[in-house]
Amino acid sequence: MARPFRQQVDEGILDRAAALFARRGFAKTSVQDIADAVGLSKAGLLHHFPSKDALHEAVLAQAETLVRRVLDQLGDLPPGPARDRQALEVLVDVALAHPGLVALVLAPVTDLGAEPEPAVAGLVLQAFDVDPGTTEPPRSVRVIGALAALAVLTLAAHAQDQTTAWRRHIVATCFDALGHHGAGAPPSDPDQVEA
């Protein structure tokens, strides 16, 4: 029975650390900052992760796992409104369940001074079939706008304790930002929230 509890604690640590890395950057975030954010002593935190570098690597690995899960759920859907809607549905659920990780992954979209995590951010763009080097500017701008809205709105939903109530509105807003205006896919299920 200790394993699920340990995993839950570790996931909480990773999410809080990711939020701090997103807000302050890796270099300006100390082990003590992270320990304080999760309610552990510095030694207690180092019991879970032996160094700040190890913690950062675990954060990035967790973020990549979550984004790959999004890509897996898209399957072979071709580019278009149905794929965009599915990508948003899954990303919003991930964002609502892991706000710190989403803040880190999408920080470069919402804060131009943020340290990018290019491998993970590239996977997020892949969900929307965007290649920064070849995708036409209108599509790139719409996707970046939708991702910025997703990041800001899911973090605001957490701050307001409205994750369930706002979910379908967040999906609809982001879908509209992509230029679809509700076309091409059924409305989101307000009860669908994945951890």
CSV table of N, CA, C and O in Angstrom, one decimal, residues 73-147:
chain,number,residue,atom,x,y,z
A,73,GLN,N,-3.5,9.3,-27.6
A,73,GLN,CA,-4.9,9.4,-27.7
A,73,GLN,C,-5.5,10.1,-29.0
A,73,GLN,O,-6.6,9.9,-29.3
A,74,LEU,N,-4.6,10.7,-29.7
A,74,LEU,CA,-5.0,11.3,-31.0
A,74,LEU,C,-5.0,10.2,-32.1
A,74,LEU,O,-5.7,10.4,-33.1
A,75,GLY,N,-4.2,9.1,-31.8
A,75,GLY,CA,-4.2,8.0,-32.8
A,75,GLY,C,-3.8,8.5,-34.2
A,75,GLY,O,-2.9,9.3,-34.3
A,76,ASP,N,-4.5,8.1,-35.2
A,76,ASP,CA,-4.3,8.4,-36.6
A,76,ASP,C,-5.2,9.5,-37.1
A,76,ASP,O,-5.4,9.6,-38.3
A,77,LEU,N,-5.8,10.3,-36.2
A,77,LEU,CA,-6.7,11.3,-36.7
A,77,LEU,C,-5.9,12.3,-37.6
A,77,LEU,O,-4.9,12.8,-37.3
A,78,PRO,N,-6.5,12.6,-38.8
A,78,PRO,CA,-5.8,13.5,-39.7
A,78,PRO,C,-6.0,14.9,-39.2
A,78,PRO,O,-6.9,15.2,-38.4
A,79,PRO,N,-5.1,15.8,-39.6
A,79,PRO,CA,-5.2,17.2,-39.2
A,79,PRO,C,-6.6,17.8,-39.6
A,79,PRO,O,-7.1,17.4,-40.6
A,80,GLY,N,-7.1,18.6,-38.7
A,80,GLY,CA,-8.4,19.2,-38.9
A,80,GLY,C,-9.1,19.4,-37.6
A,80,GLY,O,-8.6,19.2,-36.5
A,81,PRO,N,-10.4,19.8,-37.7
A,81,PRO,CA,-11.2,20.1,-36.5
A,81,PRO,C,-11.3,19.0,-35.5
A,81,PRO,O,-11.2,19.2,-34.3
A,82,ALA,N,-11.5,17.8,-36.0
A,82,ALA,CA,-11.7,16.6,-35.1
A,82,ALA,C,-10.4,16.4,-34.3
A,82,ALA,O,-10.5,16.1,-33.1
A,83,ARG,N,-9.3,16.4,-35.0
A,83,ARG,CA,-8.0,16.2,-34.3
A,83,ARG,C,-7.7,17.4,-33.3
A,83,ARG,O,-7.3,17.1,-32.1
A,84,ASP,N,-8.0,18.6,-33.7
A,84,ASP,CA,-7.8,19.7,-32.8
A,84,ASP,C,-8.7,19.6,-31.6
A,84,ASP,O,-8.2,19.9,-30.4
A,85,ARG,N,-9.9,19.2,-31.7
A,85,ARG,CA,-10.8,19.1,-30.6
A,85,ARG,C,-10.3,18.0,-29.7
A,85,ARG,O,-10.3,18.2,-28.4
A,86,GLN,N,-9.9,16.9,-30.2
A,86,GLN,CA,-9.4,15.8,-29.4
A,86,GLN,C,-8.2,16.2,-28.6
A,86,GLN,O,-8.0,15.9,-27.4
A,87,ALA,N,-7.3,16.9,-29.3
A,87,ALA,CA,-6.0,17.3,-28.7
A,87,ALA,C,-6.4,18.3,-27.5
A,87,ALA,O,-5.8,18.2,-26.4
A,88,LEU,N,-7.3,19.2,-27.8
A,88,LEU,CA,-7.7,20.1,-26.7
A,88,LEU,C,-8.3,19.4,-25.5
A,88,LEU,O,-8.0,19.7,-24.4
A,89,GLU,N,-9.2,18.5,-25.8
A,89,GLU,CA,-9.9,17.7,-24.7
A,89,GLU,C,-8.9,17.1,-23.8
A,89,GLU,O,-9.0,17.2,-22.6
A,90,VAL,N,-7.9,16.4,-24.4
A,90,VAL,CA,-6.9,15.6,-23.6
A,90,VAL,C,-6.0,16.6,-22.9
A,90,VAL,O,-5.6,16.4,-21.8
A,91,LEU,N,-5.5,17.6,-23.7
A,91,LEU,CA,-4.6,18.6,-23.1
A,91,LEU,C,-5.2,19.3,-21.9
A,91,LEU,O,-4.6,19.6,-20.9
A,92,VAL,N,-6.5,19.7,-22.0
A,92,VAL,CA,-7.2,20.4,-20.9
A,92,VAL,C,-7.2,19.5,-19.7
A,92,VAL,O,-7.0,19.9,-18.6
A,93,ASP,N,-7.6,18.2,-19.9
A,93,ASP,CA,-7.6,17.3,-18.8
A,93,ASP,C,-6.2,17.1,-18.1
A,93,ASP,O,-6.1,17.1,-16.9
A,94,VAL,N,-5.2,17.0,-18.9
A,94,VAL,CA,-3.8,17.0,-18.4
A,94,VAL,C,-3.5,18.2,-17.6
A,94,VAL,O,-3.0,18.2,-16.5
A,95,ALA,N,-3.9,19.4,-18.2
A,95,ALA,CA,-3.6,20.7,-17.6
A,95,ALA,C,-4.3,20.8,-16.2
A,95,ALA,O,-3.8,21.4,-15.3
A,96,LEU,N,-5.5,20.4,-16.2
A,96,LEU,CA,-6.3,20.5,-15.0
A,96,LEU,C,-5.8,19.5,-13.9
A,96,LEU,O,-5.8,19.8,-12.7
A,97,ALA,N,-5.2,18.4,-14.3
A,97,ALA,CA,-4.7,17.4,-13.3
A,97,ALA,C,-3.2,17.7,-12.9
A,97,ALA,O,-2.8,17.4,-11.8
A,98,HIS,N,-2.5,18.5,-13.8
A,98,HIS,CA,-1.1,18.7,-13.5
A,98,HIS,C,-0.7,20.2,-13.9
A,98,HIS,O,0.0,20.4,-14.8
A,99,PRO,N,-1.2,21.1,-13.1
A,99,PRO,CA,-1.0,22.5,-13.5
A,99,PRO,C,0.4,23.0,-13.5
A,99,PRO,O,0.8,23.8,-14.4
A,100,GLY,N,1.2,22.5,-12.6
A,100,GLY,CA,2.6,22.9,-12.6
A,100,GLY,C,3.4,22.4,-13.9
A,100,GLY,O,4.2,23.2,-14.5
A,101,LEU,N,3.1,21.2,-14.3
A,101,LEU,CA,3.8,20.6,-15.5
A,101,LEU,C,3.4,21.4,-16.7
A,101,LEU,O,4.2,21.7,-17.6
A,102,VAL,N,2.1,21.7,-16.8
A,102,VAL,CA,1.6,22.5,-17.9
A,102,VAL,C,2.2,23.9,-17.9
A,102,VAL,O,2.5,24.4,-19.0
A,103,ALA,N,2.3,24.5,-16.8
A,103,ALA,CA,2.9,25.8,-16.7
A,103,ALA,C,4.3,25.8,-17.2
A,103,ALA,O,4.8,26.7,-18.0
A,104,LEU,N,5.0,24.7,-16.9
A,104,LEU,CA,6.4,24.6,-17.4
A,104,LEU,C,6.5,24.4,-18.9
A,104,LEU,O,7.2,25.0,-19.6
A,105,VAL,N,5.7,23.5,-19.4
A,105,VAL,CA,5.7,23.1,-20.8
A,105,VAL,C,5.3,24.3,-21.7
A,105,VAL,O,5.8,24.6,-22.7
A,106,LEU,N,4.3,25.0,-21.2
A,106,LEU,CA,3.7,26.1,-22.0
A,106,LEU,C,4.2,27.5,-21.6
A,106,LEU,O,3.8,28.5,-22.2
A,107,ALA,N,5.2,27.5,-20.7
A,107,ALA,CA,5.8,28.8,-20.2
A,107,ALA,C,6.3,29.6,-21.4
A,107,ALA,O,6.1,30.8,-21.5
A,108,PRO,N,7.0,29.0,-22.4
A,108,PRO,CA,7.5,29.9,-23.5
A,108,PRO,C,6.4,30.5,-24.3
A,108,PRO,O,6.6,31.5,-25.0
A,109,VAL,N,5.2,29.9,-24.3
A,109,VAL,CA,4.1,30.4,-25.1
A,109,VAL,C,3.5,31.6,-24.3
A,109,VAL,O,3.1,32.6,-25.0
A,110,THR,N,3.5,31.6,-23.0
A,110,THR,CA,2.9,32.7,-22.2
A,110,THR,C,3.9,33.7,-21.7
A,110,THR,O,3.5,34.8,-21.3
A,111,ASP,N,5.2,33.4,-21.7
A,111,ASP,CA,6.2,34.3,-21.2
A,111,ASP,C,7.4,34.1,-22.1
A,111,ASP,O,8.1,33.1,-22.0
A,112,LEU,N,7.7,35.1,-22.9
A,112,LEU,CA,8.8,35.0,-23.9
A,112,LEU,C,10.1,35.0,-23.2
A,112,LEU,O,11.1,34.5,-23.9
A,113,GLY,N,10.2,35.3,-22.0
A,113,GLY,CA,11.5,35.3,-21.3
A,113,GLY,C,11.7,33.9,-20.6
A,113,GLY,O,12.8,33.7,-20.0
A,114,ALA,N,10.7,33.0,-20.7
A,114,ALA,CA,10.8,31.8,-20.0
A,114,ALA,C,11.8,30.9,-20.7
A,114,ALA,O,12.1,31.0,-21.9
A,115,GLU,N,12.4,30.0,-19.9
A,115,GLU,CA,13.3,29.0,-20.4
A,115,GLU,C,12.5,27.9,-21.2
A,115,GLU,O,11.7,27.2,-20.5
A,116,PRO,N,12.7,27.7,-22.5
A,116,PRO,CA,11.9,26.7,-23.2
A,116,PRO,C,12.4,25.3,-22.9
A,116,PRO,O,13.6,25.1,-22.6
A,117,GLU,N,11.5,24.4,-22.9
A,117,GLU,CA,11.8,23.0,-22.8
A,117,GLU,C,11.4,22.4,-24.2
A,117,GLU,O,10.4,21.9,-24.5
A,118,PRO,N,12.4,22.6,-25.2
A,118,PRO,CA,12.0,22.4,-26.6
A,118,PRO,C,11.5,21.0,-27.0
A,118,PRO,O,10.6,20.9,-27.8
A,119,ALA,N,12.0,20.0,-26.4
A,119,ALA,CA,11.6,18.6,-26.7
A,119,ALA,C,10.1,18.5,-26.4
A,119,ALA,O,9.3,18.0,-27.2
A,120,VAL,N,9.7,18.9,-25.2
A,120,VAL,CA,8.3,18.7,-24.8
A,120,VAL,C,7.4,19.7,-25.5
A,120,VAL,O,6.3,19.3,-26.0
A,121,ALA,N,7.8,20.9,-25.6
A,121,ALA,CA,7.0,21.9,-26.4
A,121,ALA,C,6.8,21.5,-27.8
A,121,ALA,O,5.7,21.6,-28.4
A,122,GLY,N,7.8,20.9,-28.4
A,122,GLY,CA,7.7,20.4,-29.8
A,122,GLY,C,6.6,19.3,-29.9
A,122,GLY,O,5.9,19.2,-30.9
A,123,LEU,N,6.6,18.4,-28.9
A,123,LEU,CA,5.6,17.4,-28.9
A,123,LEU,C,4.1,18.0,-28.8
A,123,LEU,O,3.2,17.5,-29.4
A,124,VAL,N,4.0,19.0,-28.0
A,124,VAL,CA,2.7,19.7,-27.9
A,124,VAL,C,2.3,20.2,-29.2
A,124,VAL,O,1.1,20.1,-29.7
A,125,LEU,N,3.2,20.9,-29.9
A,125,LEU,CA,2.9,21.5,-31.2
A,125,LEU,C,2.5,20.3,-32.2
A,125,LEU,O,1.7,20.5,-33.1
A,126,GLN,N,3.2,19.2,-32.1
A,126,GLN,CA,2.9,18.0,-32.9
A,126,GLN,C,1.5,17.6,-32.8
A,126,GLN,O,0.9,17.1,-33.8
A,127,ALA,N,0.9,17.7,-31.6
A,127,ALA,CA,-0.5,17.3,-31.4
A,127,ALA,C,-1.4,18.1,-32.3
A,127,ALA,O,-2.4,17.6,-32.7
A,128,PHE,N,-1.0,19.3,-32.7
A,128,PHE,CA,-1.8,20.1,-33.6
A,128,PHE,C,-1.2,20.2,-35.0
A,128,PHE,O,-1.6,21.0,-35.8
A,129,ASP,N,-0.3,19.2,-35.3
A,129,ASP,CA,0.3,19.1,-36.6
A,129,ASP,C,1.0,20.4,-37.0
A,129,ASP,O,0.9,20.9,-38.1
A,130,VAL,N,1.7,21.0,-36.1
A,130,VAL,CA,2.5,22.3,-36.3
A,130,VAL,C,3.9,22.0,-36.3
A,130,VAL,O,4.5,21.4,-35.3
A,131,ASP,N,4.6,22.4,-37.3
A,131,ASP,CA,6.1,22.4,-37.4
A,131,ASP,C,6.5,23.9,-37.5
A,131,ASP,O,6.2,24.5,-38.5
A,132,PRO,N,7.2,24.4,-36.5
A,132,PRO,CA,7.5,25.8,-36.5
A,132,PRO,C,8.3,26.3,-37.7
A,132,PRO,O,8.1,27.5,-38.1
A,133,GLY,N,9.0,25.4,-38.4
A,133,GLY,CA,9.7,25.8,-39.6
A,133,GLY,C,8.9,25.8,-40.9
A,133,GLY,O,9.3,26.5,-41.8
A,134,THR,N,7.8,25.1,-40.9
A,134,THR,CA,7.1,25.0,-42.2
A,134,THR,C,5.6,25.4,-42.1
A,134,THR,O,5.0,25.6,-43.2
A,135,THR,N,5.0,25.4,-40.9
A,135,THR,CA,3.6,25.7,-40.8
A,135,THR,C,3.4,27.2,-41.1
A,135,THR,O,4.1,28.1,-40.7
A,136,GLU,N,2.3,27.4,-41.9
A,136,GLU,CA,2.0,28.8,-42.2
A,136,GLU,C,1.7,29.7,-41.0
A,136,GLU,O,1.1,29.2,-40.0
A,137,PRO,N,2.1,30.9,-41.0
A,137,PRO,CA,1.9,31.8,-39.8
A,137,PRO,C,0.5,31.8,-39.2
A,137,PRO,O,0.4,31.8,-38.0
A,138,PRO,N,-0.5,31.9,-40.0
A,138,PRO,CA,-1.9,32.0,-39.4
A,138,PRO,C,-2.2,30.8,-38.5
A,138,PRO,O,-2.7,30.9,-37.4
A,139,ARG,N,-1.8,29.6,-39.0
A,139,ARG,CA,-2.0,28.4,-38.2
A,139,ARG,C,-1.1,28.4,-36.9
A,139,ARG,O,-1.6,28.1,-35.8
A,140,SER,N,0.1,28.7,-37.1
A,140,SER,CA,1.0,28.8,-35.9
A,140,SER,C,0.5,29.8,-34.9
A,140,SER,O,0.5,29.5,-33.7
A,141,VAL,N,0.1,30.9,-35.3
A,141,VAL,CA,-0.4,31.9,-34.4
A,141,VAL,C,-1.7,31.4,-33.7
A,141,VAL,O,-1.8,31.6,-32.5
A,142,ARG,N,-2.6,30.8,-34.4
A,142,ARG,CA,-3.8,30.3,-33.8
A,142,ARG,C,-3.5,29.2,-32.8
A,142,ARG,O,-4.0,29.2,-31.7
A,143,VAL,N,-2.5,28.3,-33.1
A,143,VAL,CA,-2.2,27.2,-32.2
A,143,VAL,C,-1.5,27.8,-30.9
A,143,VAL,O,-1.8,27.5,-29.8
A,144,ILE,N,-0.6,28.7,-31.1
A,144,ILE,CA,0.1,29.4,-30.0
A,144,ILE,C,-0.9,30.1,-29.1
A,144,ILE,O,-0.9,30.1,-27.9
A,145,GLY,N,-1.9,30.8,-29.8
A,145,GLY,CA,-2.9,31.5,-29.0
A,145,GLY,C,-3.8,30.5,-28.2
A,145,GLY,O,-4.2,30.8,-27.1
A,146,ALA,N,-4.2,29.4,-28.8
A,146,ALA,CA,-5.0,28.4,-28.2
A,146,ALA,C,-4.3,27.8,-27.0
A,146,ALA,O,-4.8,27.6,-25.9
A,147,LEU,N,-3.0,27.6,-27.1
A,147,LEU,CA,-2.2,27.0,-26.0
A,147,LEU,C,-2.0,28.0,-24.9
A,147,LEU,O,-2.0,27.6,-23.7
